[in-house]
Each structure stands twice: as C-alpha cells, then as structure tokens.
mmCIF file of C-alpha atoms and ligand atoms in Angstrom:
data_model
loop_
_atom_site.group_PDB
_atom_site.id
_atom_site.type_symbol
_atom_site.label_atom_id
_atom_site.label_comp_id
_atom_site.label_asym_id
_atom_site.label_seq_id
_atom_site.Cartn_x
_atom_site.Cartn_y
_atom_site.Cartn_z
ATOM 1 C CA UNK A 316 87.948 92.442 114.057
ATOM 2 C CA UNK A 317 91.671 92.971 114.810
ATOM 3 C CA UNK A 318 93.794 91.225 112.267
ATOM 4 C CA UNK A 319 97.419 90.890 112.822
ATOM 5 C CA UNK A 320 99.795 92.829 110.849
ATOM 6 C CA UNK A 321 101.479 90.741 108.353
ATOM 7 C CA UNK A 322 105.169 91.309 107.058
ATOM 8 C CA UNK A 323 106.412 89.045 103.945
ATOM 9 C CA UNK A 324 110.151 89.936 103.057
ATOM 10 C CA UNK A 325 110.194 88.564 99.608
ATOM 11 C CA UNK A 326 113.921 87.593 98.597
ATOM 12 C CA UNK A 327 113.477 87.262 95.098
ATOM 13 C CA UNK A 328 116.174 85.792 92.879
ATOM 14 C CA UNK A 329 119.027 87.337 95.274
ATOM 15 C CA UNK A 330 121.457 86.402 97.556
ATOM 16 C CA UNK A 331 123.807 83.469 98.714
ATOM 17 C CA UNK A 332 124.626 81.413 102.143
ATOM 18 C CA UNK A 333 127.243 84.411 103.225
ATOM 19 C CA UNK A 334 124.728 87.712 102.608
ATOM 20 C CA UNK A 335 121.236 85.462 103.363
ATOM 21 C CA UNK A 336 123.037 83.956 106.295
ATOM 22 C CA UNK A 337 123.994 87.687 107.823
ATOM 23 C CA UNK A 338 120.460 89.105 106.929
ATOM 24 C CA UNK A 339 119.362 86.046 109.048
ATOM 25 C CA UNK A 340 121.427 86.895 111.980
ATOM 26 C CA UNK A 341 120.627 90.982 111.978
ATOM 27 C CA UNK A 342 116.935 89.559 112.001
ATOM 28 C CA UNK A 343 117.583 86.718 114.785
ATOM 29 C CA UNK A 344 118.802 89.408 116.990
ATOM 30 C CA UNK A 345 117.080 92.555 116.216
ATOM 31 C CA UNK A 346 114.297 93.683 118.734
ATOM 32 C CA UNK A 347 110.754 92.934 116.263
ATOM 33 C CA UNK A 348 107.501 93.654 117.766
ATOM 34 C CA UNK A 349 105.656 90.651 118.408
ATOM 35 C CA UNK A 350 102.563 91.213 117.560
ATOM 36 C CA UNK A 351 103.774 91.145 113.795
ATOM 37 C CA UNK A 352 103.704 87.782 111.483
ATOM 38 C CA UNK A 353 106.764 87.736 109.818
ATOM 39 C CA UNK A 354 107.439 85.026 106.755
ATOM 40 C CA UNK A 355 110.340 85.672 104.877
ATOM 41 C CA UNK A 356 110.157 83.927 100.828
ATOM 42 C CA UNK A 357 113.401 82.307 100.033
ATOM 43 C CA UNK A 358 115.053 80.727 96.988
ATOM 44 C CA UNK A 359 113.676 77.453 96.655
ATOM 45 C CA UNK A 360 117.478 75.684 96.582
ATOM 46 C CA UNK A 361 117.497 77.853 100.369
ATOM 47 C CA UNK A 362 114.771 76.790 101.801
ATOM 48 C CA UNK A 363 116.373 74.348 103.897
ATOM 49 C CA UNK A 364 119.679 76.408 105.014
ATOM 50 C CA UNK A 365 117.014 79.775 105.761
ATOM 51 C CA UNK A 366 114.507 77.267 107.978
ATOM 52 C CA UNK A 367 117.775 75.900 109.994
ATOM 53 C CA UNK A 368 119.269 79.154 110.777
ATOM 54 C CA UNK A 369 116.101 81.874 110.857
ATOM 55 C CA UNK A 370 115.090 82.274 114.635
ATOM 56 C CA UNK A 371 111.439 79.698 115.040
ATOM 57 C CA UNK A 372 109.194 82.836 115.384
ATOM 58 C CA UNK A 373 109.569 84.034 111.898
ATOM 59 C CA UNK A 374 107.997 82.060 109.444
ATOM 60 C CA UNK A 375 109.446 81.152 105.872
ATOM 61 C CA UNK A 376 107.716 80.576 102.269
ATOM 62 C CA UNK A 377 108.759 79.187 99.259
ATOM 63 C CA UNK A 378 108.356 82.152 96.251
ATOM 64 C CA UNK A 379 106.519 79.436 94.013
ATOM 65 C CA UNK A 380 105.373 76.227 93.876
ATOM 66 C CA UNK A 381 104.167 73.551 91.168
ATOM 67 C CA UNK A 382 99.970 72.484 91.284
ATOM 68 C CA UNK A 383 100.562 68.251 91.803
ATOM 69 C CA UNK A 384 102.246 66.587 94.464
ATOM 70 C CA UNK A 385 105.285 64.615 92.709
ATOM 71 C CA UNK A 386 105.943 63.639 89.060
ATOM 72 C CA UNK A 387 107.613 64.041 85.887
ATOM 73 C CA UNK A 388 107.860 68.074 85.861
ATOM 74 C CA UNK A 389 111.533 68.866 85.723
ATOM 75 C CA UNK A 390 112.460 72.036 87.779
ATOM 76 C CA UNK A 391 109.544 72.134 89.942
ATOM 77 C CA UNK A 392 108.843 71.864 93.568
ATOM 78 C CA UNK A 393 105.724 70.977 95.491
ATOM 79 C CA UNK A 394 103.906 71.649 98.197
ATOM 80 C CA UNK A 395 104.983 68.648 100.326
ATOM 81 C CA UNK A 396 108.260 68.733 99.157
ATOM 82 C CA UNK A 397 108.144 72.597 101.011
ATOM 83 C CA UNK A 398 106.643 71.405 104.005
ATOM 84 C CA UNK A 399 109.207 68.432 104.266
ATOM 85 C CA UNK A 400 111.328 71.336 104.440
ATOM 86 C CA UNK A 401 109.603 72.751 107.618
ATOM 87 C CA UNK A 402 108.210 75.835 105.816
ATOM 88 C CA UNK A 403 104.651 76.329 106.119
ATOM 89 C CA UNK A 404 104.567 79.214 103.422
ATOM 90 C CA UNK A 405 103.933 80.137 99.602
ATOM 91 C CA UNK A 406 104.052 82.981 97.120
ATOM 92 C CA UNK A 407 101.367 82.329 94.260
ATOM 93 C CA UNK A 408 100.580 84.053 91.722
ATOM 94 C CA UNK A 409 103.453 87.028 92.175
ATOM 95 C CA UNK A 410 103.631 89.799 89.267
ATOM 96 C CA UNK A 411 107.405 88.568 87.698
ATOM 97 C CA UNK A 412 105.691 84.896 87.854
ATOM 98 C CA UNK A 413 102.368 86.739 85.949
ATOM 99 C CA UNK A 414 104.374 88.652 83.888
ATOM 100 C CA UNK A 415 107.877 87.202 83.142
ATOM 101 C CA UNK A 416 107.210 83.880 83.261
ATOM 102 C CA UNK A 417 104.012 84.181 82.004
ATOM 103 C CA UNK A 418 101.988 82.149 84.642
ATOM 104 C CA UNK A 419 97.816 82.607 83.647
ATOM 105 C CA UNK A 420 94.890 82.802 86.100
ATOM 106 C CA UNK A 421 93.904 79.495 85.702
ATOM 107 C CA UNK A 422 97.771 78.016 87.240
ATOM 108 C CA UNK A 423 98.011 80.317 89.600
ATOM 109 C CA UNK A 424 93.948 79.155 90.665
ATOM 110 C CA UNK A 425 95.048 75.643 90.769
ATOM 111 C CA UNK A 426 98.052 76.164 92.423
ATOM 112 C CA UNK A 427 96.384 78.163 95.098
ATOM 113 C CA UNK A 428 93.874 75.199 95.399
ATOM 114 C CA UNK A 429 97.034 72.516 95.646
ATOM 115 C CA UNK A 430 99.311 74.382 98.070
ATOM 116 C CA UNK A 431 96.033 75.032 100.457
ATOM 117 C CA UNK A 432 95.401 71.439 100.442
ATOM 118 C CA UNK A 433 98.749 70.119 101.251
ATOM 119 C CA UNK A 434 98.672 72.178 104.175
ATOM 120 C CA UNK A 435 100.401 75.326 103.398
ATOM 121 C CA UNK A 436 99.519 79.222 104.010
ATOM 122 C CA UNK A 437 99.279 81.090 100.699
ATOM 123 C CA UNK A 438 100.667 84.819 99.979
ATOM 124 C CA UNK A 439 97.753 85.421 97.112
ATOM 125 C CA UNK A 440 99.438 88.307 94.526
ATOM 126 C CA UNK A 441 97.425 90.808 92.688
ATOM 127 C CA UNK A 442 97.649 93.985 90.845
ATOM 128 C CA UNK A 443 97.525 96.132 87.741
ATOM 129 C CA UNK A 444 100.184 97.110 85.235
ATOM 130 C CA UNK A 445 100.496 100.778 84.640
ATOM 131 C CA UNK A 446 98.922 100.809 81.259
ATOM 132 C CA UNK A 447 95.971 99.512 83.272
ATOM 133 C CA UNK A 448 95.841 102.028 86.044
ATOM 134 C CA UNK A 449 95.859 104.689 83.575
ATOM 135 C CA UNK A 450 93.173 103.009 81.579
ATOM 136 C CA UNK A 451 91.119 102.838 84.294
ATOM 137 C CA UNK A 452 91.010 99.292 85.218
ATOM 138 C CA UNK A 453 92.626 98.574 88.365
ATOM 139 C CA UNK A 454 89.567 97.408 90.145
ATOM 140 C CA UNK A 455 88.415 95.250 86.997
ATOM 141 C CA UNK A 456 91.592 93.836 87.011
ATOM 142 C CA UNK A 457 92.479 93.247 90.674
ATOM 143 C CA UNK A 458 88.801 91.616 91.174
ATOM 144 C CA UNK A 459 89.450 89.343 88.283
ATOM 145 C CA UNK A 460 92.781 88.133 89.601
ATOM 146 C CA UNK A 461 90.903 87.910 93.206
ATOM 147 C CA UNK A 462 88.497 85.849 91.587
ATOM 148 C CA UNK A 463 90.319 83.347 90.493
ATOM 149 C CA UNK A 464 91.496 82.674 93.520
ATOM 150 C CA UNK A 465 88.545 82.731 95.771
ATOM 151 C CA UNK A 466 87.417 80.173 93.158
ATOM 152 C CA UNK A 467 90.203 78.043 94.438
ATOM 153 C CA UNK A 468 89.753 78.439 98.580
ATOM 154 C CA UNK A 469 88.041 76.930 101.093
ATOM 155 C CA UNK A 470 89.825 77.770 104.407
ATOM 156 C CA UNK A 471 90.798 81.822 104.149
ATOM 157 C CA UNK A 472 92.131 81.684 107.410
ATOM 158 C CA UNK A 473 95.191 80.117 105.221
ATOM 159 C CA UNK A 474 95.185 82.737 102.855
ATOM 160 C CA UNK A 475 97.135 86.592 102.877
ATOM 161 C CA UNK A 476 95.949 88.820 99.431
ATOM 162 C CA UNK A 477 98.569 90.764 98.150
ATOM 163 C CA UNK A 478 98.190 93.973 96.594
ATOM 164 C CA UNK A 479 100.751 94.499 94.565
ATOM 165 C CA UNK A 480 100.735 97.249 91.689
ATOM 166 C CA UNK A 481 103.302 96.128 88.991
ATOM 167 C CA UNK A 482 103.838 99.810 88.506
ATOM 168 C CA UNK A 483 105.237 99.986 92.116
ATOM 169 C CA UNK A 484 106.948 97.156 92.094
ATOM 170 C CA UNK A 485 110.965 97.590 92.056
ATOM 171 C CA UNK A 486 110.759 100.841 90.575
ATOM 172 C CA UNK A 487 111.075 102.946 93.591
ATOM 173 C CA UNK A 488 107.279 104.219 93.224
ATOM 174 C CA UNK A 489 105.442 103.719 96.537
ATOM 175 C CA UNK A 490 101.584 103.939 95.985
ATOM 176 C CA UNK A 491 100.472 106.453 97.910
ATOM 177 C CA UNK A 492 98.858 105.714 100.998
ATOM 178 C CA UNK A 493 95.517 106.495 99.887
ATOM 179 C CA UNK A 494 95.801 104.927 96.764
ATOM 180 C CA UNK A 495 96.581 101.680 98.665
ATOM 181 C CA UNK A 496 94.222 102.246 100.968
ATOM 182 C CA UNK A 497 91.394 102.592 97.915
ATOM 183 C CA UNK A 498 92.276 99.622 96.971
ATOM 184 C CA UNK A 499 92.689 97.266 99.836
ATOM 185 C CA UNK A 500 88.793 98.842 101.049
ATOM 186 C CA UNK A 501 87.481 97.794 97.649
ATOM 187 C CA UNK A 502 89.027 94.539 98.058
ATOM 188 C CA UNK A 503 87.423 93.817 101.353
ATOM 189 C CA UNK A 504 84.250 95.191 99.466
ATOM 190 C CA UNK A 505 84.269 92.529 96.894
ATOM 191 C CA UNK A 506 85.462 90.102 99.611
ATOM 192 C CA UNK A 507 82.105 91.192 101.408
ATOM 193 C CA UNK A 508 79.872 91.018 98.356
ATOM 194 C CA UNK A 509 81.527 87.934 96.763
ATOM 195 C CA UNK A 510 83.077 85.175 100.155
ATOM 196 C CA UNK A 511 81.761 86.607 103.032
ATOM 197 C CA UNK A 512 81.226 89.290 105.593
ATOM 198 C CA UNK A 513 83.269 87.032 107.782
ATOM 199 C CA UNK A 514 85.725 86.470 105.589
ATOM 200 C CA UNK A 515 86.085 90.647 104.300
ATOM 201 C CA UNK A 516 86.546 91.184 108.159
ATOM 202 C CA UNK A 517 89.161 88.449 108.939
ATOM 203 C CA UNK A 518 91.488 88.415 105.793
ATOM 204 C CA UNK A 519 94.705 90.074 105.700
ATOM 205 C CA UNK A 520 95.134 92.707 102.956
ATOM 206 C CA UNK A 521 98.964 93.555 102.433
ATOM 207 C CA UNK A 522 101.037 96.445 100.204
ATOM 208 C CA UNK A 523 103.633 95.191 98.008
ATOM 209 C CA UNK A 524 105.563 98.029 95.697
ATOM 210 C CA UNK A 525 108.984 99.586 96.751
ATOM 211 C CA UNK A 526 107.866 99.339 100.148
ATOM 212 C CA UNK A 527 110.477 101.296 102.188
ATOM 213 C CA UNK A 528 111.803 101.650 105.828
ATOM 214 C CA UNK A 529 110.524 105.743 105.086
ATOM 215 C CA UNK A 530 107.507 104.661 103.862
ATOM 216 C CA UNK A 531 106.544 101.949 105.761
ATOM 217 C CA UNK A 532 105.015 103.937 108.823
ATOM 218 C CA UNK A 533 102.169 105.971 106.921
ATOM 219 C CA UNK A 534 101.187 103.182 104.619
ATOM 220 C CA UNK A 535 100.659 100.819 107.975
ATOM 221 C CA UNK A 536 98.594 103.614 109.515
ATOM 222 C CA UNK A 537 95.957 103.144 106.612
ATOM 223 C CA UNK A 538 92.975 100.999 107.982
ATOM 224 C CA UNK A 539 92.578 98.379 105.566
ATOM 225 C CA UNK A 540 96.819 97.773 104.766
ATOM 226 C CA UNK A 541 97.239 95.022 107.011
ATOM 227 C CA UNK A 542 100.976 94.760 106.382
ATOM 228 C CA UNK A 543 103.286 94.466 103.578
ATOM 229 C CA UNK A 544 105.429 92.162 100.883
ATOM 230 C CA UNK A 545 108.652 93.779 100.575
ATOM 231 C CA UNK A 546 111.029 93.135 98.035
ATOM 232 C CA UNK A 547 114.569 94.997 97.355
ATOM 233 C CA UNK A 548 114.311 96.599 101.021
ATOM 234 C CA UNK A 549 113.881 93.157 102.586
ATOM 235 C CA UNK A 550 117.676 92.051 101.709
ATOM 236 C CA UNK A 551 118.349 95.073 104.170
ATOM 237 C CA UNK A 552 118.722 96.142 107.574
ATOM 238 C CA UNK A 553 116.133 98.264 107.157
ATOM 239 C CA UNK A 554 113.596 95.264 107.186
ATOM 240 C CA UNK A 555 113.692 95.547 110.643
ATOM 241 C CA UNK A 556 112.345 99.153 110.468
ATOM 242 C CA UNK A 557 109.521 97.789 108.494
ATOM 243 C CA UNK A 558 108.976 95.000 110.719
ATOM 244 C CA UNK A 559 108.331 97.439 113.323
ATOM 245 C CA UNK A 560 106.155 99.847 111.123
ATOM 246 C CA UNK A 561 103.232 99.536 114.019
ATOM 247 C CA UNK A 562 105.449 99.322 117.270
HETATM 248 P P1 LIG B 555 109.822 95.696 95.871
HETATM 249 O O1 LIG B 555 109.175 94.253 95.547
HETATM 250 O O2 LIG B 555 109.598 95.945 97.352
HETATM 251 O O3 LIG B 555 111.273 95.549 95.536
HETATM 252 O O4 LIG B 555 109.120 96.704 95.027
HETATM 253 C C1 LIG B 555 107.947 93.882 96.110
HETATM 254 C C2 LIG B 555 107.549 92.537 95.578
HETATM 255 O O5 LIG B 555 107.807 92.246 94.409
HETATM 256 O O6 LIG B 555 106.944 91.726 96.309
#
C-alpha cells in the first residue's frame, strides 16, 4: 500500500512575524514535490498569522493542545479553538512536552482521544531516552507509548506516529538509517499484531531527531520511514531540501 510521504517542520519555541514570515515566503515559492504532505507546527500565539500567509497546500498544526473543549484552564488551547483557526493539525505527546513539561501517558492518551474527536489530524510522538536505548528498552518503551495511544483512536487515517529518539533529538545525532528503519518495521509489527493489518499497512511512520537536509535522502530511502518531523533544520532553507528528500 503506497502511503504518502509525510513532512512535519516542527517550529518549536522559535521565531517571530519577521523570520517566520520569510521562512513562509522561501516555502510559498520554492519548487516542493507534490506528492509530499507538508504540515508545518507553529507557536500557538502564530497560528493565525502562519495559516494567513503559508501557501493553502501546506498544512499547519498547533505543537500542543489541552484534552476539553473550553473552560477554566488558564494558558491552554483546544482543539476547536485550533480549528477556528483554520489549522487542521496537532503535535501530542512530543518528547520536551514528555520530558520538560512532564506530560504522562495517560494526558497525552486523552488528548489524542479529544483532538481526534474535534476533528483534527494528530502527529502521535514516541521514543526512548538514551539511558533506555542502552538499557535495552527501546521497543518496550516505544510500544508502551504506542499503546497508549492506540487506546485512544478510532479513525487512524487521522493519525501520523512519530518516532522520535530523545537521544537524537536537537543534539545533532541522526539515527542511523537502519536503526530507524528497525524501529519503524517493529512498529508496523506491533501495529499488525495489536490494530490491524489494515491499519500496519496504511499508517504513516515518520523520523524525528536532527533530521538534516544531508541526511534526509538515505533515511527516506528506508522502507518503513514514511517521512519526517524536523525540528532546528525546519527554521531553514534547507527545509526545502528535506521536503524534496523523495523527488
Ligand atoms: P530536531 O527536532 O530536528 O531539532 O532534532 C526534532 C523534533 O523535536 O521534532
């Protein structure tokens, strides 16, 4: 089953109007191949100002989102309150919400539930700290985390899993292409064994980790990495090269 490739540029805590604004127009005009999906995850206060000015054919997400609709939870944003924006996108469940802000399973599992019922698509993070990877653990822990998740969906066709080692992540250390490769084909195993055959087939698996314009070719060749979340090289030019890691 041909899945198409998937590119998330994931903006982080970075940027203002001027530098998001000129990304924006280098992407608006640059040549992308179009048989990529492209959703780029903006500062929430942004949303608005990046859906306004990013060309229609590339797609926008929020980097986080709260689990109810409206209410007394000062700071947070909602689902509808994203998609009164005219973005149709969210990050759950991302490694600095995991690990800096200390978001467990269980919110990240209701929040994936929430944001799929109100109508959004859902960029699904996983992956292993270091200390785990050495230990041993990274399929343990990745399954775990995927879990929790599948526990909260119903339609996958609304859902992209993220692979993201926490070890890769901003540090400059690619995973290898095999050892992303491992681990997206074990991921589609226990998407086989545990949702569906169906589902295993149709579901996009994506890198995340210091994903680079010079590494984005070989890790896209790998059968199972179905495209990428890329942080710190998304704020660049060289987002386009990684756009067009399978033109
Ligand atoms: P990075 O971030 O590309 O800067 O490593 C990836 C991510 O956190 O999604």
């Amino acid at each position: 089953m041909s899945r198409k490739f998937f590119v998330g540029g994931n903006w982080k805590l970075n940027g203002d109007k001027k530098s998001l604004g000129e990304l924006m127009d280098t992407m608006n005009a640059a040549k992308v191949d179009p048989n990529v999906e492209v959703v780029c995850g903006a500062p929430s206060i942004y949303l608005d100002f990046v859906r306004s000015k990013l060309d229609a054919k590339f797609g926008v997400a929020a980097q986080n989102c709260y689990k109810v609709a409206k209410g007394a939870f000062t700071g947070e944003i909602s689902p509808a309150m994203i998609k009164d924006c005219g973005v149709n996108w969210v990050i759950l469940g991302h490694s600095e919400r995991r690990h800096v802000f200390g978001e467990s399973d269980e919110l990240i599992g209701q929040k994936t539930a929430h944001a799929l019922e109100s109508g959004l698509g859902v960029i699904a993070c996983i992956g292993e700290k270091l200390d785990e990877r050495e230990g041993g653990i990274t399929e343990k822990v990745v399954f775990a985390q995927t879990k929790v998740i599948a526990d909260n969906v119903k339609d996958w066709s609304k859902v992209v899993l993220a692979y993201e080692p926490v070890w890769a992540i901003g540090t400059g250390k690619t995973a290898s292409p095999l050892q992303a490769q491992e681990v997206h084909d074990k991921l589609r195993a226990w998407l086989k064994a545990n949702v569906s055959e169906a589902v295993a087939n149709s579901v996009r698996i994506i890198y995340g980790g210091s994903v680079t314009g010079g590494t984005c070719k070989e890790l896209a060749s790998q059968k199972d990495v179905d495209g990428f979340l890329v942080g710190g090289a998304s704020l660049k030019p060289e987002f386009i090269e990684i756009l067009n890691a399978k033109a």
